[in-house]
XYZ file of C-alpha atoms in Angstrom:
713
model
C 40.856 -1.524 -9.553
C 40.138 -2.463 -12.408
C 42.295 -0.303 -15.891
C 39.731 1.550 -17.710
C 40.746 1.464 -20.981
C 40.943 4.215 -23.765
C 39.757 3.653 -27.428
C 43.190 2.705 -28.347
C 43.691 -0.139 -25.855
C 39.803 -0.457 -27.124
C 40.944 -1.446 -30.404
C 44.157 -3.674 -29.642
C 41.369 -5.565 -26.578
C 39.135 -5.817 -30.555
C 41.782 -7.069 -32.690
C 43.283 -9.583 -29.847
C 40.201 -10.886 -28.753
C 38.659 -11.096 -32.393
C 41.305 -13.149 -33.564
C 40.795 -15.576 -30.673
C 37.591 -15.993 -31.322
C 37.828 -16.676 -35.310
C 39.986 -18.808 -34.661
C 37.591 -20.226 -32.003
C 34.880 -20.076 -33.671
C 34.172 -23.851 -33.852
C 35.071 -24.924 -31.564
C 33.981 -26.452 -27.230
C 32.865 -23.440 -25.320
C 34.600 -24.089 -22.352
C 37.745 -24.424 -25.338
C 37.131 -20.883 -26.825
C 36.879 -19.067 -23.061
C 39.911 -20.083 -22.334
C 40.831 -18.536 -25.742
C 39.693 -15.670 -25.013
C 40.988 -15.418 -21.361
C 44.266 -15.023 -23.103
C 43.825 -12.222 -25.404
C 42.484 -10.331 -22.375
C 45.114 -11.023 -20.333
C 47.162 -9.654 -23.136
C 45.422 -6.288 -22.908
C 45.542 -6.252 -19.546
C 49.154 -6.009 -19.433
C 49.125 -3.187 -21.959
C 46.868 -1.008 -19.911
C 48.672 -1.506 -16.715
C 51.911 -0.611 -18.651
C 50.050 2.551 -19.675
C 48.044 3.743 -16.596
C 49.747 2.474 -14.211
C 47.415 0.858 -12.686
C 47.416 -3.392 -11.312
C 44.957 -5.497 -13.262
C 42.303 -8.301 -11.715
C 43.081 -10.811 -14.245
C 44.663 -12.848 -11.697
C 41.327 -13.142 -9.262
C 39.340 -13.522 -12.581
C 37.471 -16.561 -13.330
C 36.059 -16.042 -16.764
C 35.680 -13.190 -18.751
C 34.003 -12.545 -22.461
C 33.875 -9.923 -25.204
C 31.460 -8.715 -27.554
C 31.669 -11.411 -29.472
C 30.799 -13.823 -27.637
C 27.479 -13.043 -27.694
C 26.398 -12.262 -31.425
C 24.283 -15.056 -31.854
C 21.965 -13.325 -29.339
C 22.080 -10.063 -31.192
C 22.586 -7.583 -27.779
C 22.066 -4.283 -28.283
C 22.954 -3.550 -24.568
C 25.845 -4.733 -21.862
C 22.565 -5.584 -20.247
C 21.477 -7.888 -22.732
C 25.032 -9.680 -23.060
C 24.880 -10.314 -18.475
C 22.048 -11.867 -19.032
C 23.745 -14.375 -21.169
C 26.664 -15.341 -19.321
C 26.286 -18.858 -18.164
C 25.708 -19.480 -14.305
C 25.397 -15.708 -13.849
C 22.451 -13.657 -12.530
C 22.702 -10.078 -11.297
C 21.753 -9.461 -8.552
C 20.012 -6.043 -7.986
C 20.462 -5.478 -3.886
C 18.154 -4.283 -1.294
C 19.259 -0.895 -1.193
C 17.485 -0.155 1.135
C 20.426 0.202 3.929
C 22.295 3.323 3.074
C 25.645 3.072 0.456
C 27.768 0.800 3.387
C 28.747 -2.515 1.983
C 28.224 -3.339 -1.634
C 25.311 -5.871 -2.094
C 24.988 -5.982 -5.687
C 27.360 -7.916 -7.590
C 28.021 -5.796 -10.728
C 30.506 -2.966 -11.423
C 31.389 -0.827 -14.453
C 34.866 -0.464 -14.819
C 35.957 -1.380 -11.327
C 33.520 1.077 -9.780
C 30.660 0.468 -7.308
C 27.428 1.779 -8.865
C 26.331 4.742 -6.634
C 22.216 4.257 -7.280
C 19.722 2.436 -5.553
C 16.288 2.646 -7.815
C 19.223 3.669 -10.918
C 20.743 0.635 -10.513
C 22.893 -2.114 -11.798
C 19.898 -3.178 -14.168
C 19.631 0.300 -15.424
C 22.801 1.565 -15.298
C 24.081 -1.326 -17.868
C 20.579 -0.990 -19.662
C 22.273 2.611 -20.951
C 25.499 0.864 -22.301
C 25.615 0.303 -25.408
C 27.083 -3.135 -27.260
C 29.894 -0.689 -29.293
C 30.915 0.387 -26.297
C 31.957 -2.780 -24.579
C 35.584 -4.068 -24.069
C 34.904 -7.115 -22.315
C 32.730 -8.646 -18.866
C 34.623 -9.951 -16.591
C 33.223 -12.677 -13.652
C 35.922 -11.977 -10.447
C 35.973 -13.157 -6.858
C 34.645 -10.258 -5.216
C 36.801 -10.795 -1.769
C 39.641 -9.878 -3.748
C 38.957 -6.185 -4.897
C 39.271 -3.328 -2.289
C 35.058 -3.182 -2.451
C 34.245 -4.156 1.019
C 31.026 -6.440 0.897
C 31.553 -7.793 -2.433
C 32.302 -11.843 -2.497
C 31.715 -14.609 -4.925
C 31.366 -13.999 -8.371
C 31.272 -10.531 -9.584
C 30.926 -8.897 -12.738
C 32.846 -6.238 -14.338
C 31.882 -4.968 -16.854
C 35.002 -2.777 -18.735
C 33.671 -0.278 -21.152
C 35.184 2.604 -23.857
C 33.949 5.730 -25.165
C 33.258 4.855 -29.012
C 33.568 8.591 -29.932
C 30.281 10.364 -30.688
C 26.992 9.667 -29.810
C 25.297 5.907 -30.469
C 22.499 4.236 -28.536
C 19.429 2.228 -28.990
C 15.895 1.689 -28.850
C 13.278 -0.722 -27.677
C 9.493 -0.836 -28.328
C 7.064 -3.451 -27.259
C 3.639 -2.964 -27.075
C 1.270 -5.748 -25.722
C -2.091 -7.246 -26.237
C -4.370 -9.761 -24.317
C -7.024 -12.313 -25.025
C -9.300 -11.130 -22.151
C -11.029 -7.722 -21.144
C -8.113 -5.860 -20.763
C -6.793 -3.029 -22.415
C -3.977 -2.678 -25.480
C -0.395 -2.323 -23.690
C 0.985 0.889 -26.513
C 3.445 2.949 -24.723
C 6.286 0.658 -23.331
C 9.495 1.097 -24.235
C 13.205 2.964 -24.323
C 15.717 5.315 -25.969
C 19.260 5.483 -24.712
C 22.005 7.714 -25.870
C 26.112 7.220 -25.007
C 29.021 9.265 -25.739
C 32.266 10.146 -24.479
C 35.771 11.458 -25.637
C 39.221 9.782 -24.368
C 39.096 11.087 -20.778
C 34.938 11.322 -20.039
C 31.640 8.947 -20.804
C 27.466 9.876 -20.289
C 24.859 8.508 -20.597
C 21.473 9.023 -20.851
C 17.750 6.985 -20.868
C 14.590 7.615 -21.232
C 12.177 4.527 -20.772
C 8.328 3.454 -19.769
C 7.801 0.221 -18.230
C 3.917 0.056 -19.015
C 1.633 -2.550 -18.392
C -2.395 -3.874 -18.444
C -2.867 -6.253 -16.720
C -6.478 -7.959 -15.519
C -8.048 -10.904 -14.620
C -11.567 -12.115 -14.183
C -13.286 -15.126 -12.178
C -15.385 -16.239 -9.464
C -14.671 -16.167 -6.241
C -16.901 -17.979 -3.490
C -17.197 -17.563 0.529
C -18.676 -20.224 2.718
C -19.528 -20.039 6.432
C -17.575 -22.418 9.579
C -19.449 -25.337 8.270
C -18.925 -25.233 4.832
C -21.791 -23.912 3.028
C -21.800 -21.724 -0.026
C -23.027 -18.483 1.992
C -21.763 -15.315 -0.644
C -21.007 -16.021 -5.028
C -18.927 -13.218 -6.425
C -17.998 -12.858 -10.193
C -15.125 -10.354 -10.622
C -13.153 -8.606 -12.572
C -10.314 -6.319 -11.953
C -7.551 -4.146 -13.962
C -4.519 -2.987 -12.841
C -2.955 0.003 -15.749
C 0.383 1.230 -14.395
C 3.397 3.429 -15.830
C 6.912 3.772 -14.650
C 8.346 6.301 -16.861
C 11.633 8.150 -15.930
C 14.671 9.904 -17.454
C 17.891 8.649 -16.287
C 21.956 9.223 -17.200
C 25.558 8.374 -15.692
C 28.935 10.754 -16.614
C 32.681 9.944 -14.746
C 35.539 11.669 -15.769
C 39.045 10.527 -15.254
C 41.201 13.499 -15.086
C 44.993 13.323 -16.153
C 45.551 12.687 -12.040
C 43.593 9.752 -12.967
C 41.078 11.516 -10.577
C 37.801 9.931 -11.251
C 34.637 11.710 -10.675
C 31.151 10.061 -11.364
C 27.871 11.304 -11.229
C 24.254 9.245 -11.411
C 20.412 10.648 -11.287
C 17.224 10.053 -12.487
C 14.029 11.887 -12.125
C 11.077 10.085 -12.796
C 6.936 9.315 -11.687
C 4.545 6.532 -11.926
C 0.634 6.239 -12.439
C -1.314 3.743 -11.328
C -5.133 2.921 -12.106
C -6.726 -0.396 -10.323
C -10.181 -1.324 -11.076
C -12.050 -4.359 -9.510
C -16.155 -4.897 -10.521
C -17.526 -7.172 -7.803
C -21.384 -8.570 -8.631
C -22.207 -10.634 -5.700
C -25.137 -12.659 -4.661
C -26.446 -15.197 -2.106
C -28.157 -16.089 1.757
C -25.507 -13.781 3.068
C -26.829 -10.915 1.962
C -30.873 -10.629 1.123
C -30.151 -8.317 -1.750
C -27.762 -8.636 -4.521
C -25.163 -6.236 -4.769
C -22.246 -4.464 -6.562
C -19.150 -3.771 -5.425
C -16.215 -1.429 -7.076
C -12.580 -0.701 -5.662
C -10.876 1.687 -7.331
C -7.393 2.866 -6.535
C -4.915 5.491 -7.926
C -1.307 6.388 -6.995
C 0.171 9.627 -8.775
C 3.680 9.245 -7.808
C 6.609 11.794 -8.734
C 10.661 10.910 -7.513
C 14.105 11.799 -8.020
C 17.323 10.856 -6.737
C 21.123 11.860 -7.301
C 24.618 10.348 -6.274
C 27.500 11.988 -6.969
C 31.968 10.575 -6.263
C 34.728 11.342 -6.113
C 37.507 9.634 -5.591
C 41.386 10.565 -5.910
C 45.395 10.371 -4.592
C 46.061 10.748 -0.851
C 48.047 10.386 2.369
C 49.194 6.810 0.327
C 46.281 5.935 -0.522
C 42.673 6.730 -2.308
C 40.081 8.738 -0.790
C 36.237 8.525 -2.014
C 33.906 10.367 -1.634
C 29.987 9.256 -2.271
C 26.923 11.585 -1.960
C 23.763 10.763 -2.527
C 19.462 12.142 -2.284
C 16.867 10.244 -2.920
C 12.565 11.998 -2.819
C 9.755 10.524 -3.534
C 6.060 11.699 -3.230
C 4.002 9.125 -3.631
C -0.296 10.194 -2.857
C -3.033 7.516 -3.515
C -6.363 6.979 -2.818
C -8.353 3.832 -2.119
C -12.581 4.382 -2.781
C -14.354 1.390 -2.075
C -18.293 1.493 -2.569
C -21.393 -1.093 -2.372
C -24.467 -0.664 -4.518
C -28.518 -2.371 -3.704
C -30.564 -3.826 -6.192
C -32.989 -2.539 -4.640
C -32.009 0.344 -4.055
C -30.531 1.060 -0.492
C -28.387 3.796 0.722
C -24.996 2.507 -0.366
C -22.160 1.685 1.318
C -18.509 2.953 0.739
C -15.636 3.796 2.589
C -12.654 6.004 1.207
C -8.363 5.885 2.574
C -6.541 9.162 1.558
C -2.727 9.117 1.678
C 0.295 11.328 0.500
C 3.515 9.338 1.742
C 7.107 11.274 1.262
C 10.202 9.813 1.887
C 13.507 10.733 1.776
C 16.619 9.641 1.926
C 20.105 11.308 2.519
C 23.888 10.074 3.035
C 27.068 11.322 3.264
C 29.736 8.644 2.406
C 33.472 8.469 2.820
C 36.174 5.242 1.967
C 39.703 5.475 2.377
C 42.031 2.844 0.380
C 44.919 2.063 1.189
C 47.969 -0.731 0.780
C 48.990 -2.514 4.499
C 49.704 -6.130 6.106
C 50.242 -6.981 2.742
C 46.823 -6.123 1.084
C 44.288 -3.670 0.825
C 42.738 -1.371 4.371
C 39.407 0.084 3.525
C 37.941 2.681 6.811
C 34.931 3.915 5.974
C 32.925 6.864 7.744
C 28.668 7.202 6.478
C 26.139 9.657 7.963
C 22.476 9.300 6.732
C 19.198 10.144 7.268
C 15.839 8.988 6.220
C 12.010 9.705 6.549
C 8.952 9.236 6.009
C 5.682 11.922 6.337
C 2.301 9.955 5.818
C -1.233 12.304 6.004
C -3.961 10.660 5.893
C -7.853 10.059 6.384
C -10.207 7.893 6.499
C -13.795 8.300 4.726
C -17.537 6.503 5.409
C -20.277 7.036 2.608
C -23.338 8.692 5.284
C -27.083 7.733 4.491
C -26.990 10.912 2.169
C -23.997 9.553 0.373
C -21.545 12.167 1.630
C -18.115 10.975 2.628
C -17.527 12.053 6.273
C -14.869 11.508 8.826
C -13.440 7.759 10.514
C -10.957 8.267 13.401
C -7.961 6.483 12.260
C -5.422 6.799 15.132
C -1.805 6.919 13.899
C -2.989 6.863 10.475
C -0.925 10.856 9.664
C 2.792 11.142 11.395
C 6.204 11.785 10.449
C 8.980 8.806 11.009
C 12.582 9.811 10.972
C 16.622 7.560 10.980
C 19.416 9.098 11.806
C 21.907 7.117 11.710
C 25.999 7.039 11.398
C 28.301 3.843 11.066
C 32.328 2.780 10.484
C 33.814 0.533 9.636
C 37.129 -1.471 8.810
C 37.879 -3.470 5.920
C 40.657 -5.888 5.044
C 41.678 -8.121 2.100
C 44.119 -9.547 1.004
C 45.678 -13.180 -1.099
C 46.346 -15.422 1.327
C 47.216 -18.748 -0.770
C 47.101 -19.175 -4.158
C 43.999 -19.187 -5.283
C 42.267 -17.378 -2.270
C 41.239 -14.466 -0.972
C 40.211 -13.478 2.325
C 38.611 -10.707 2.817
C 37.171 -9.569 7.165
C 35.180 -6.365 8.181
C 34.576 -4.948 11.202
C 32.273 -1.894 12.579
C 29.384 -1.088 13.769
C 26.569 1.454 13.773
C 24.230 3.983 15.838
C 21.166 4.797 15.238
C 18.219 7.140 16.628
C 14.954 6.565 15.375
C 11.977 9.301 16.385
C 8.068 9.062 15.492
C 5.873 12.257 15.848
C 2.167 12.724 17.100
C 0.591 10.803 20.042
C 2.676 7.425 19.716
C 5.731 8.826 19.152
C 9.161 8.042 20.371
C 12.712 8.705 20.208
C 14.939 5.853 20.469
C 18.569 4.462 19.718
C 20.359 1.601 19.080
C 24.056 0.891 18.854
C 24.607 -2.136 16.946
C 27.736 -3.855 15.864
C 28.219 -5.563 12.726
C 31.387 -6.852 9.911
C 31.851 -9.929 8.144
C 34.431 -12.500 7.098
C 34.880 -13.711 3.901
C 36.686 -16.280 1.412
C 37.076 -16.681 -2.171
C 38.747 -19.769 -2.861
C 39.548 -20.184 -6.955
C 40.147 -24.718 -6.486
C 40.489 -25.516 -10.103
C 39.823 -23.958 -13.375
C 36.487 -25.575 -12.871
C 35.299 -24.776 -9.643
C 35.086 -21.515 -7.364
C 34.779 -21.437 -3.590
C 32.808 -18.297 -2.033
C 31.976 -18.721 1.431
C 30.809 -15.938 3.866
C 30.151 -15.313 7.965
C 27.858 -11.427 8.437
C 26.094 -9.751 10.869
C 24.232 -8.072 8.935
C 21.165 -5.159 10.866
C 18.476 -4.530 8.691
C 16.399 -1.740 7.533
C 12.691 -1.278 8.599
C 9.958 -0.301 6.962
C 9.058 3.327 7.720
C 5.181 2.439 6.487
C 5.264 -0.337 9.143
C 5.373 2.527 12.440
C 1.992 4.052 10.473
C -1.339 2.951 10.744
C -2.906 2.374 7.703
C -6.647 0.022 6.107
C -7.006 -2.580 3.443
C -9.823 -1.572 2.254
C -9.920 -4.509 -0.558
C -9.703 -7.703 2.021
C -11.189 -4.975 4.979
C -7.926 -4.488 7.044
C -6.902 -2.493 9.262
C -3.325 -1.958 11.062
C -2.729 0.488 14.153
C 0.075 2.157 15.063
C 3.173 0.763 16.557
C 6.337 3.214 18.030
C 7.968 0.188 19.504
C 9.399 -1.661 15.924
C 13.320 -2.273 16.251
C 15.550 -3.000 13.251
C 16.199 -6.499 12.594
C 19.580 -8.373 13.004
C 20.625 -11.241 11.913
C 23.989 -13.606 11.797
C 24.307 -14.862 7.648
C 25.906 -18.005 6.296
C 26.484 -17.919 2.599
C 28.149 -20.178 0.292
C 28.952 -19.972 -3.324
C 29.864 -22.556 -5.604
C 30.355 -22.390 -9.103
C 31.002 -25.619 -11.274
C 32.203 -25.576 -14.607
C 30.555 -28.680 -16.848
C 33.417 -28.121 -19.192
C 31.894 -27.404 -23.413
C 28.301 -28.879 -21.265
C 27.867 -25.220 -19.549
C 27.991 -24.629 -15.929
C 26.782 -24.640 -12.598
C 26.631 -22.310 -9.601
C 25.010 -22.863 -6.250
C 24.065 -20.947 -3.568
C 22.988 -22.550 0.017
C 22.427 -20.111 2.326
C 21.080 -19.882 6.293
C 19.869 -17.018 8.473
C 19.586 -16.594 12.329
C 17.151 -13.724 13.299
C 16.842 -11.507 16.256
C 13.503 -8.885 16.310
C 12.223 -10.573 12.935
C 9.187 -8.014 11.592
C 5.723 -10.160 11.751
C 2.263 -9.420 12.295
C 1.769 -9.358 16.260
C -0.973 -8.290 18.501
C -0.867 -4.326 19.973
C -0.879 -3.442 23.453
C -4.260 -1.344 23.678
C -6.240 -3.631 20.735
C -5.741 -4.625 17.032
C -2.408 -5.772 15.385
C 0.210 -4.380 13.121
C 4.310 -5.317 12.005
C 6.192 -5.775 15.337
C 8.757 -7.468 16.181
C 8.883 -11.451 17.329
C 12.164 -12.517 19.323
C 13.748 -15.299 16.758
C 13.190 -16.150 13.203
C 15.098 -18.744 11.257
C 15.536 -19.275 7.465
C 17.430 -21.268 4.976
C 17.380 -23.073 1.484
C 19.744 -23.392 -1.441
C 19.681 -21.254 -5.273
C 21.223 -22.451 -8.109
C 21.220 -21.887 -11.576
C 22.453 -24.401 -14.409
C 23.577 -23.571 -18.116
C 23.415 -26.201 -21.025
C 24.935 -25.936 -23.970
C 24.250 -28.288 -26.582
C 27.571 -28.361 -28.441
C 29.202 -31.349 -26.648
C 25.741 -33.640 -27.625
C 26.197 -33.083 -31.210
C 24.336 -30.386 -32.156
C 24.893 -26.710 -31.763
C 22.605 -23.599 -31.186
C 20.786 -24.814 -28.470
C 20.859 -23.256 -25.127
C 19.393 -24.125 -21.767
C 19.340 -22.034 -18.413
C 17.439 -23.048 -15.350
C 17.779 -21.198 -12.137
C 15.599 -22.796 -8.944
C 14.878 -22.223 -5.975
C 13.996 -24.217 -2.374
C 13.751 -22.731 0.553
C 12.005 -22.493 4.481
C 11.857 -20.592 7.771
C 10.661 -21.238 11.073
C 8.952 -18.095 13.425
C 6.994 -18.761 16.882
C 2.969 -17.493 16.213
C 2.872 -14.416 18.599
C -0.831 -15.854 18.845
C -0.861 -20.020 19.023
C 2.679 -20.614 19.773
C 3.430 -23.042 17.220
C 6.097 -22.707 14.848
C 5.180 -21.666 11.094
C 6.666 -20.596 7.764
C 7.556 -16.501 7.393
C 4.555 -14.727 6.332
C 4.641 -14.544 2.245
C 8.139 -16.251 2.605
C 9.372 -17.726 -1.344
C 9.778 -21.742 -0.333
C 10.658 -22.781 -3.992
C 10.791 -21.906 -7.555
C 11.991 -22.702 -11.300
C 13.044 -20.668 -14.150
C 13.439 -22.588 -17.078
C 14.160 -20.981 -20.691
C 15.039 -22.403 -23.556
C 16.771 -20.650 -26.777
C 18.052 -22.541 -30.289
C 19.679 -19.919 -33.147
C 19.208 -21.628 -36.591
C 23.071 -21.650 -38.087
C 23.886 -19.684 -40.946
C 20.366 -17.153 -40.589
C 19.311 -14.741 -38.072
C 15.512 -16.874 -36.752
C 15.670 -18.325 -33.714
C 13.035 -19.683 -30.860
C 12.153 -20.241 -27.822
C 9.973 -20.557 -24.313
C 10.247 -20.234 -20.750
C 8.412 -21.664 -17.744
C 8.321 -20.293 -14.470
C 6.733 -21.941 -11.347
C 7.007 -21.006 -8.085
C 5.375 -20.563 -4.727
C 5.331 -19.216 -0.857
C 3.807 -19.380 2.678
C 0.895 -17.703 3.444
C 0.309 -14.428 4.818
C -0.938 -14.856 8.684
C -2.004 -12.283 10.594
C -4.049 -12.538 14.514
C -7.573 -12.797 12.577
C -7.164 -14.716 9.106
C -4.759 -16.618 7.434
C -4.437 -15.921 3.204
C -2.301 -18.005 0.555
C -1.759 -15.589 -2.395
C -0.442 -18.366 -5.743
C -1.062 -19.177 -8.993
C -2.133 -22.354 -10.607
C 0.778 -24.699 -12.075
C 3.308 -22.838 -14.850
C 3.383 -19.384 -16.792
C 4.530 -20.766 -20.104
C 5.637 -18.734 -23.058
C 6.785 -19.508 -26.221
C 9.005 -16.833 -29.067
C 9.851 -16.787 -32.056
C 13.101 -14.284 -33.563
C 15.319 -12.674 -36.242
C 17.741 -10.996 -35.798
C 17.840 -8.832 -38.930
C 14.834 -7.894 -40.377
C 16.399 -4.360 -41.710
C 19.127 -3.902 -38.612
C 16.282 -4.127 -36.238
C 15.816 -7.496 -34.300
C 12.292 -8.093 -34.014
C 10.364 -11.261 -31.207
C 6.767 -12.355 -31.142
C 5.903 -13.954 -28.164
C 2.991 -15.839 -26.958
C 2.457 -16.304 -23.000
C 0.859 -18.100 -20.807
C 0.036 -21.329 -23.495
C -1.305 -23.037 -20.835
C -3.764 -21.020 -19.076
C -2.120 -20.590 -15.696
C -5.157 -18.760 -13.150
C -4.467 -16.540 -10.101
C -5.943 -18.082 -7.221
C -6.774 -16.340 -3.582
C -7.236 -18.666 -0.501
C -8.133 -16.726 2.747
C -9.724 -18.050 6.179
C -11.164 -15.226 7.832
C -10.984 -16.661 11.990
C -14.076 -15.340 14.598
C -11.027 -16.144 17.405
C -7.712 -17.717 15.418
C -6.433 -19.830 19.076
C -9.636 -21.381 19.619
C -9.664 -22.743 15.700
C -13.066 -21.073 15.618
C -14.127 -20.060 11.444
C -15.774 -16.862 10.582
C -16.041 -17.791 6.671
C -13.430 -19.006 4.608
C -13.214 -17.074 0.158
C -11.756 -19.169 -2.750
C -10.905 -17.008 -5.488
C -10.298 -18.346 -9.101
C -9.750 -16.196 -11.230
C -8.313 -16.117 -15.873
C -6.181 -13.738 -17.574
C -6.084 -15.572 -20.477
C -3.345 -15.826 -23.126
C -1.106 -12.753 -23.620
C 0.699 -11.620 -26.728
C 3.718 -9.219 -26.932
C 5.912 -8.106 -29.680
C 9.402 -6.811 -29.023
C 11.433 -4.080 -31.837
C 14.643 -3.470 -30.725
C 17.490 -1.545 -32.676
C 20.407 0.558 -32.508
C 21.422 3.928 -34.359
């Protein structure tokens, strides 16, 4: 494990690393990083002498200190992490217990025992003055099951007293959307010699909307309906989150993380319709709401026992999400309105208990883990339709109210060790037992026994090349909402209940290559391949209707990457370019037609580019970004729909890092007028290729103006 440093050692680190940074201030980036690593190594030696804990410096790829990020005026550990060349934070899916680590961020060598309160939230709460350094280490070298490739370890130490940071970011749009006035956060941190704590209050707010025409064509391509539509979506995701860590004199470690919050969402769409599909002009209004409450708490305690270290973890989360959707169509001639209403109240919960025992054996580290978990989803739903008197009356929807539960126990043994100079091995073998039950007339109870595990190698081939490979047998997590009947009033879709869903399994091959380009920057490449059994996709249901269900097999494959380029070797200073990209494909056999196609909604391509220039000797910076993505259509038994955008979302910004001690950034987004587009073909008989109608939507949302103000205290 990575040692946590006392304030005294933190000061030594700042002096040593600061000296290296000062000496390297005008050196190429790669040389500067090497100097910082030398200083960090000296600090590690001191820390090992004082605490007796082993250092991971031998397996450290790169080390950064706060001074390395000074040009970006960071306010938190998150700001620093996002500027590390060639590294991207992996939040993880966070939906299959707390088993194998699925994120790539540690804090003081420890995993974050949270899900929605995960690595991004944790790093955002840590102010810069509490960061000693950031290390990129070989994941397979750590005694934490599931970590391979580049892993970021953020080493912190309390600066004493209470410090904090704040952010406020209002936004306005050029087309028909209310101003965003309540986006912001404030975070506090403190502690002493043996403990640290953080606390943050934030609201992730947004006001979105677009408008434009939707055209409907018959099977012969004739225009049969013209719809002028305006949509607005207002939501606020607010919460109070925090963490507490205490290291006792005997090196026992207590961690507590928690969050309490909610979501308020209000969506409205007004559609003015005319055309030969109906002899009467009409107005359709669609309104939906959500008022969510959620809470999450994770506690872990680590202590020495029987010659090793035992870590006990307890985790619980709960979410209550009542939602309502109402669709009403009013006619210009005064005819009685048509309308439907779908109301649903969903309660979700997850409780986990886990134990991990780590000890040295066979020339390496062994971790035995056992975990028990209970997940549940309890839904009560009702579908109603307007009668001729304008009152809503119940409509039957079988299987719309039910409870789904999963009880699961899994266990495994993970072994890690260095097998040669620069080569780390990690092997894990285990299995799980699960029982899934559903209440109601379609309910049943089933049990599953599934093996799982992985083999991973991390190879530090040279100072400029690290390669990590991993082969894993993985068990997927079902979405419990897929079991229960539901209605989409916007697109007039119905999914019936399906109690026969089976958790998918897959063989996963992942490779990560990190290539240093010297003073020019770095490149990370991540090819992947996944062979999936019991993939979940849309299928016909016995007895009629369709719903998410299992297909025998599917494949996905592709490559992702991150490229960072620095301008210094090209003759000028202060410019940095970052490029993230993905190119991928998938294959599944369609259950209706039998042909092979892409997985529904699978992201096939994306490009994200960022450019920034900091003017030397000033507080000013300018830059911009552009992003584009493409995805496969969503396929149902009776339709094919593609939700997409026109090419490129482009932004530009200007930033001053010291206006009365504040960082102020003004940005303009959507400079090339990207549009939201939606195409849907609805079939009378998709197997026979008989089209019922085609929809073509094209909406504009205009330019977006954002002001971000950040400060520290």
